[in-house]
Coordinates of C-alpha atoms and ligand atoms in Angstrom, one line a residue:
X1251 CA 0.0 0.0 0.0
X1252 CA 1.4 3.4 -1.0
X1253 CA -0.1 6.8 -1.1
X1254 CA 0.9 10.4 -1.6
X1255 CA -2.0 12.2 0.0
X1256 CA -4.7 11.4 2.6
X1257 CA -7.6 13.6 3.5
X1258 CA -9.6 13.2 6.7
X1259 CA -12.9 15.0 6.3
X1260 CA -15.6 15.3 9.0
X1261 CA -19.3 15.8 8.1
X1262 CA -22.4 16.4 10.2
X1263 CA -25.3 14.7 8.4
X1264 CA -28.9 15.2 9.5
X1265 CA -30.6 11.9 10.5
X1266 CA -34.0 10.8 9.3
X1267 CA -35.0 9.7 12.8
X1268 CA -33.3 11.4 15.8
X1269 CA -32.5 9.1 18.7
X1270 CA -31.8 9.4 22.4
X1271 CA -28.3 8.8 23.7
X1272 CA -26.6 9.4 27.1
X1273 CA -26.0 13.0 26.0
X1274 CA -29.6 13.7 25.0
X1275 CA -31.3 13.6 21.6
X1276 CA -29.0 13.0 18.6
X1277 CA -30.2 14.5 15.4
X1278 CA -27.0 14.3 13.3
X1279 CA -24.4 11.6 12.5
X1280 CA -20.8 12.7 12.9
X1281 CA -19.2 11.1 9.8
X1282 CA -15.5 10.7 9.1
X1283 CA -14.5 10.2 5.4
X1284 CA -11.1 9.1 4.4
X1285 CA -9.6 9.9 1.0
X1286 CA -6.4 8.2 -0.2
X1287 CA -5.3 9.9 -3.4
X1288 CA -8.4 9.4 -5.6
X1289 CA -10.0 6.7 -3.4
X1290 CA -12.7 7.3 -0.8
X1291 CA -14.0 5.4 2.2
X1292 CA -16.1 5.9 5.3
X1293 CA -15.1 5.2 8.8
X1294 CA -18.0 3.7 10.7
X1295 CA -16.8 4.6 14.2
X1296 CA -19.8 6.1 16.0
X1297 CA -19.8 9.3 18.0
X1298 CA -19.6 7.5 21.4
X1299 CA -17.6 4.4 22.3
X1300 CA -20.7 2.4 23.1
X1301 CA -20.6 -0.4 20.4
X1302 CA -16.9 -1.2 20.9
X1303 CA -14.1 1.0 22.2
X1304 CA -13.9 2.9 19.0
X1305 CA -15.4 6.3 18.4
X1306 CA -15.1 8.9 15.7
X1307 CA -12.8 11.4 17.4
X1308 CA -10.5 8.5 18.4
X1309 CA -10.5 7.1 14.9
X1310 CA -9.6 10.5 13.5
X1311 CA -6.7 10.9 16.0
X1312 CA -5.3 7.4 15.4
X1313 CA -5.5 7.8 11.6
X1314 CA -3.8 11.2 11.7
X1315 CA -1.1 10.3 14.2
X1316 CA -0.4 6.6 13.7
X1317 CA -2.0 4.9 10.7
X1318 CA -1.6 7.5 7.9
X1319 CA 2.2 7.9 8.8
X1320 CA 2.5 4.1 8.5
X1321 CA 0.7 4.1 5.2
X1322 CA 3.1 6.7 3.9
X1323 CA 6.1 4.7 5.1
X1324 CA 4.7 1.5 3.6
X1325 CA 4.6 -0.1 7.1
X1326 CA 2.0 -2.6 8.3
X1327 CA -1.0 -0.9 9.8
X1328 CA -1.3 -3.9 12.2
X1329 CA 1.7 -2.5 13.9
X1330 CA -1.0 -0.5 15.7
X1331 CA -3.1 -2.6 18.0
X1332 CA -6.9 -2.6 17.6
X1333 CA -8.5 0.5 16.0
X1334 CA -10.1 -1.8 13.4
X1335 CA -12.7 0.7 12.2
X1336 CA -10.0 3.3 11.5
X1337 CA -7.8 0.7 9.7
X1338 CA -10.8 -0.6 7.7
X1339 CA -11.5 2.9 6.4
X1340 CA -7.9 3.6 5.4
X1341 CA -7.6 0.2 3.7
X1342 CA -10.9 0.6 1.9
X1343 CA -9.8 4.0 0.6
X1344 CA -6.6 2.4 -0.7
X1345 CA -8.6 -0.3 -2.4
X1346 CA -11.1 2.2 -3.9
X1347 CA -8.1 4.2 -5.3
X1348 CA -6.6 1.2 -6.9
X1349 CA -9.9 -0.1 -8.3
X1350 CA -10.7 3.4 -9.7
X1351 CA -7.3 3.5 -11.5
X1352 CA -8.0 0.2 -13.1
X1353 CA -11.7 0.9 -13.8
X1354 CA -12.9 -2.2 -11.8
X1355 CA -15.7 -2.4 -9.4
X1356 CA -15.4 -3.5 -5.8
X1357 CA -18.2 -6.1 -6.5
X1358 CA -16.0 -7.6 -9.2
X1359 CA -13.0 -7.5 -6.9
X1360 CA -14.9 -9.3 -4.2
X1361 CA -16.2 -12.0 -6.4
X1362 CA -19.8 -11.0 -6.3
X1363 CA -22.3 -13.6 -7.4
X1364 CA -25.4 -11.4 -7.2
X1365 CA -26.5 -8.2 -8.9
X1366 CA -29.0 -7.3 -6.1
X1367 CA -29.0 -8.2 -2.4
X1368 CA -32.0 -8.7 -0.2
X1369 CA -32.8 -5.7 2.0
X1370 CA -33.3 -6.0 5.7
X1371 CA -33.9 -3.4 8.4
X1372 CA -32.9 -3.0 12.1
X1373 CA -35.4 -1.2 14.3
X1374 CA -34.2 0.6 17.4
X1375 CA -36.0 0.4 20.7
X1376 CA -39.0 2.6 20.3
X1377 CA -40.8 4.7 23.0
X1378 CA -43.9 2.6 22.9
X1379 CA -45.4 -0.7 21.7
X1380 CA -47.6 1.2 19.2
X1381 CA -44.6 2.9 17.7
X1382 CA -42.9 -0.5 17.3
X1383 CA -45.9 -1.9 15.5
X1384 CA -46.0 1.1 13.3
X1385 CA -42.3 0.7 12.5
X1386 CA -42.7 -2.9 11.6
X1387 CA -45.8 -2.2 9.4
X1388 CA -43.8 0.5 7.6
X1389 CA -40.8 -1.8 7.1
X1390 CA -43.1 -4.5 5.7
X1391 CA -44.8 -2.0 3.4
X1392 CA -41.4 -0.8 2.1
X1393 CA -40.6 -4.4 1.1
X1394 CA -37.9 -5.3 3.6
X1395 CA -37.4 -9.0 3.5
X1396 CA -36.7 -9.3 7.2
X1397 CA -37.0 -7.2 10.4
X1398 CA -34.6 -7.1 13.3
X1399 CA -35.7 -5.8 16.6
X1400 CA -33.2 -4.4 19.1
X1401 CA -33.9 -5.9 22.6
X1402 CA -32.7 -5.3 26.1
X1403 CA -33.6 -6.7 29.5
X1404 CA -37.3 -5.7 30.1
X1405 CA -37.9 -5.2 26.4
X1406 CA -37.7 -8.6 24.8
X1407 CA -40.5 -11.2 25.1
X1408 CA -43.3 -8.6 25.1
X1409 CA -42.3 -6.8 21.8
X1410 CA -41.6 -10.1 20.0
X1411 CA -44.9 -11.5 21.2
X1412 CA -46.8 -8.4 20.0
X1413 CA -45.0 -8.3 16.6
X1414 CA -45.8 -12.0 16.1
X1415 CA -49.4 -11.5 17.1
X1416 CA -49.8 -8.5 14.7
X1417 CA -47.8 -9.8 11.7
X1418 CA -47.9 -13.6 12.0
X1419 CA -45.3 -16.3 11.8
X1420 CA -44.4 -15.6 8.2
X1421 CA -42.6 -12.3 9.1
X1422 CA -38.9 -13.0 9.0
X1423 CA -37.9 -11.7 12.4
X1424 CA -34.7 -11.7 14.5
X1425 CA -33.5 -9.8 17.6
X1426 CA -30.2 -8.1 18.6
X1427 CA -29.3 -7.5 22.3
X1428 CA -25.9 -5.8 21.7
X1429 CA -24.5 -7.7 24.7
X1430 CA -27.1 -6.2 27.2
X1431 CA -27.8 -9.5 29.0
X1432 CA -26.0 -10.8 32.0
X1433 CA -25.0 -14.5 31.7
X1434 CA -25.1 -14.9 35.5
X1435 CA -28.5 -13.3 35.9
X1436 CA -31.2 -16.0 35.9
X1437 CA -33.9 -13.6 34.9
X1438 CA -31.9 -12.4 31.9
X1439 CA -31.2 -16.0 30.8
X1440 CA -34.9 -17.0 31.3
X1441 CA -36.0 -14.1 29.1
X1442 CA -33.6 -15.3 26.3
X1443 CA -34.8 -18.9 26.7
X1444 CA -38.4 -17.7 26.5
X1445 CA -37.7 -16.1 23.1
X1446 CA -37.0 -19.6 21.8
X1447 CA -40.8 -20.1 21.2
X1448 CA -41.3 -17.4 18.7
X1449 CA -39.6 -18.8 15.5
X1450 CA -36.9 -16.2 15.4
X1451 CA -34.3 -16.5 12.7
X1452 CA -31.6 -15.8 15.3
X1453 CA -30.7 -14.1 18.6
X1454 CA -27.8 -11.8 18.1
X1455 CA -25.1 -11.1 20.7
X1456 CA -27.0 -11.6 23.9
X1457 CA -24.0 -11.5 26.2
X1458 CA -20.8 -9.5 26.5
X1459 CA -18.4 -9.6 23.6
X1460 CA -15.7 -11.5 25.4
X1461 CA -18.0 -14.2 26.9
X1462 CA -17.9 -17.0 24.3
X1463 CA -18.5 -19.6 27.0
X1464 CA -21.9 -18.0 28.0
X1465 CA -22.9 -17.9 24.3
X1466 CA -22.0 -21.5 23.9
X1467 CA -24.1 -22.4 27.0
X1468 CA -27.1 -20.5 25.7
X1469 CA -26.7 -22.0 22.2
X1470 CA -27.0 -25.5 23.7
X1471 CA -30.3 -24.6 25.4
X1472 CA -32.0 -23.0 22.4
X1473 CA -33.3 -24.2 19.1
X1474 CA -33.0 -20.6 17.8
X1475 CA -29.5 -20.0 16.3
X1476 CA -27.2 -17.7 18.3
X1477 CA -25.5 -15.1 16.1
X1478 CA -22.4 -13.2 17.1
X1479 CA -21.5 -9.6 16.2
X1480 CA -19.3 -7.8 18.7
X1481 CA -17.6 -11.1 19.7
X1482 CA -16.1 -11.5 16.3
X1483 CA -13.3 -8.9 15.6
X1484 CA -11.3 -11.2 13.4
X1485 CA -11.3 -14.5 11.4
X1486 CA -9.4 -16.1 14.3
X1487 CA -12.2 -15.0 16.7
X1488 CA -14.8 -16.5 14.3
X1489 CA -12.9 -19.8 14.3
X1490 CA -12.7 -19.9 18.1
X1491 CA -16.4 -19.0 18.5
X1492 CA -17.5 -21.7 16.0
X1493 CA -15.2 -24.3 17.5
X1494 CA -16.7 -23.7 20.9
X1495 CA -20.3 -23.8 19.6
X1496 CA -20.9 -20.2 20.6
X1497 CA -22.6 -19.3 17.4
X1498 CA -24.2 -20.9 14.3
X1499 CA -24.5 -17.5 12.5
X1500 CA -22.1 -14.6 12.1
X1501 CA -22.9 -10.9 11.5
X1502 CA -20.0 -9.6 9.3
X1503 CA -19.1 -5.9 9.4
X1504 CA -15.9 -4.8 7.6
X1505 CA -15.3 -2.0 10.0
X1506 CA -15.5 -4.3 13.1
X1507 CA -12.9 -6.7 11.7
X1508 CA -10.4 -4.2 10.3
X1509 CA -11.3 -4.2 6.7
X1510 CA -12.6 -6.0 3.7
X1511 CA -9.7 -8.5 3.5
X1512 CA -10.4 -9.7 7.1
X1513 CA -14.2 -9.7 6.3
X1514 CA -13.4 -12.1 3.4
X1515 CA -11.3 -14.2 5.8
X1516 CA -14.3 -14.4 8.2
X1517 CA -16.5 -15.3 5.2
X1518 CA -14.1 -18.1 4.3
X1519 CA -13.9 -19.5 7.8
X1520 CA -17.7 -19.5 8.1
X1521 CA -18.2 -21.1 4.6
X1522 CA -15.7 -23.9 5.6
X1523 CA -17.6 -24.5 8.8
X1524 CA -21.1 -24.4 7.3
X1525 CA -21.9 -21.3 9.4
X1526 CA -24.4 -18.8 7.9
X1527 CA -23.6 -15.2 7.5
X1528 CA -25.1 -11.8 6.8
X1529 CA -23.8 -8.3 6.5
X1530 CA -24.4 -5.9 9.4
X1531 CA -24.8 -2.2 9.3
X1532 CA -23.3 0.8 11.1
X1533 CA -25.8 3.4 9.8
X1534 CA -23.5 4.0 6.9
X1535 CA -23.8 6.7 4.2
X1536 CA -24.2 5.6 0.6
X1537 CA -20.4 5.2 0.5
X1538 CA -20.2 2.6 3.2
X1539 CA -23.5 1.1 2.1
X1540 CA -22.1 0.5 -1.4
X1541 CA -19.2 -1.5 0.1
X1542 CA -21.6 -3.5 2.3
X1543 CA -23.7 -4.4 -0.7
X1544 CA -20.6 -5.6 -2.6
X1545 CA -19.6 -7.7 0.3
X1546 CA -23.2 -9.1 0.7
X1547 CA -23.0 -10.2 -3.0
X1548 CA -20.4 -12.8 -2.0
X1549 CA -21.6 -16.4 -2.1
X1550 CA -21.5 -17.2 1.6
X1551 CA -23.9 -14.4 2.6
X1552 CA -27.0 -16.5 2.6
X1553 CA -29.0 -14.6 5.1
X1554 CA -30.6 -11.1 4.8
X1555 CA -28.4 -8.3 6.0
X1556 CA -29.0 -5.0 7.7
X1557 CA -29.0 -3.5 4.2
X1558 CA -31.5 -0.6 4.2
X1559 CA -32.4 2.3 2.0
X1560 CA -30.4 5.5 2.5
X1561 CA -33.6 7.2 3.7
X1562 CA -33.7 4.8 6.7
X1563 CA -30.8 6.9 8.1
X1564 CA -30.4 10.1 6.0
X1565 CA -32.9 12.4 4.3
X1566 CA -30.0 13.5 2.1
X1567 CA -27.2 11.1 1.3
X1568 CA -23.7 11.9 0.0
X1569 CA -24.2 9.5 -2.9
X1570 CA -27.2 8.7 -5.1
X1571 CA -29.5 7.3 -2.5
X1572 CA -30.0 3.6 -2.2
X1573 CA -33.6 2.7 -2.7
X1574 CA -35.3 -0.6 -1.9
X1575 CA -37.0 -2.1 -4.9
X1576 CA -38.7 -5.5 -4.8
X1577 CA -37.2 -6.0 -1.4
X1578 CA -33.6 -5.6 -2.7
X1579 CA -30.8 -3.1 -3.0
X1580 CA -28.5 -2.9 -6.1
X1581 CA -24.9 -4.0 -5.9
X1582 CA -23.1 -1.0 -7.4
X1583 CA -21.1 -1.7 -10.6
X1584 CA -19.2 1.5 -11.1
X1585 CA -15.4 1.8 -10.5
X1586 CA -14.2 1.4 -6.9
X1587 CA -16.9 1.1 -4.3
X1588 CA -19.2 1.7 -7.3
X1589 CA -20.8 5.0 -6.3
X1590 CA -19.8 8.6 -6.9
X1591 CA -19.8 11.1 -4.1
X1592 CA -22.0 14.1 -4.6
X1593 CA -19.3 16.6 -3.7
X1594 CA -21.8 19.5 -3.4
X1595 CA -23.6 17.6 -0.8
X1596 CA -20.4 16.5 0.9
X1597 CA -19.2 20.1 1.0
X1598 CA -22.5 21.3 2.5
X1599 CA -22.2 18.9 5.4
X1600 CA -18.4 19.3 5.9
X1601 CA -17.2 20.7 9.3
X1602 CA -13.4 20.1 8.8
X1603 CA -10.9 18.9 6.3
X1604 CA -7.4 17.8 7.2
X1605 CA -4.9 16.9 4.3
X1606 CA -1.8 14.9 5.1
X1607 CA 1.0 14.5 2.6
X1608 CA 3.8 12.0 2.2
X1609 CA 7.0 13.8 3.4
Ligands
MG2380 MG1 -25.5 -6.3 16.3

């Protein structure tokens, strides 16, 4: 990997649906774009370090101070420990630059076997049951092929039961706990076991990321597949989790595993083990969404991903918006990630630009 110039650009993009965080209501997404020469990528690190340790200000700092200097020196980015979302963005921008120069698409580069990928949606925890039912009805009307509900202790069996009662057993439904359940809390475990009766496609990441033993124990008690997200930062971690029986499905996110190459390594581990996969989401702009669609077009991704329309997150996107048609999203075929940035829109949301050059 070589490069002459790297740009770190911050954007504040209005969200379609503001949400509540520990700091109050969040109505914008703080986005970090990375440009390497002519190639662009998006860093998926969120504003706060609540999903993993990574957050956007930290990613910006480690890119500027540690990763970009290594890129310019031709050194291995893995000389820096962790910081996978930051590394993934820099690596993706390098790949985008190379593919643009050769006129090839990421989908071609990834070995895509589909021209369109099934669209799925993740619904956050709403303020009421009525709101949840409205959200599910809207998602179904928009054609999403499956719905994922976020759950947490106290908001699990009741919403799943209500959704099943309202929409029937044919709705493809799964839940994601983001590690909110305590493996040593009997009430928490009982609630997860109670979810087994609702025909869910999977239960995602009920326990803490580092607790593979607890996930294996739950998996033995359930007919519903256990899926891991935060527990899988690498292909090696995927191998360990599968060997332990901690999951039978893996949610793959390029940012979480340090880039597309590692995502492909996870894909290959799962295919070899007969473990199903789908592509997760980090409320990406069209730029990150394009890469996710290319990844999801690989043969091992047999389950519906968190691949939604741009409008799910952003009223105005920085690329041509992704639109769900017949329950699917297109796999972009243009050079690089396959989409072009609308630079006028990018400029209108930009809050800072930092350009670093090889010495
Ligand atoms: Mg998840």
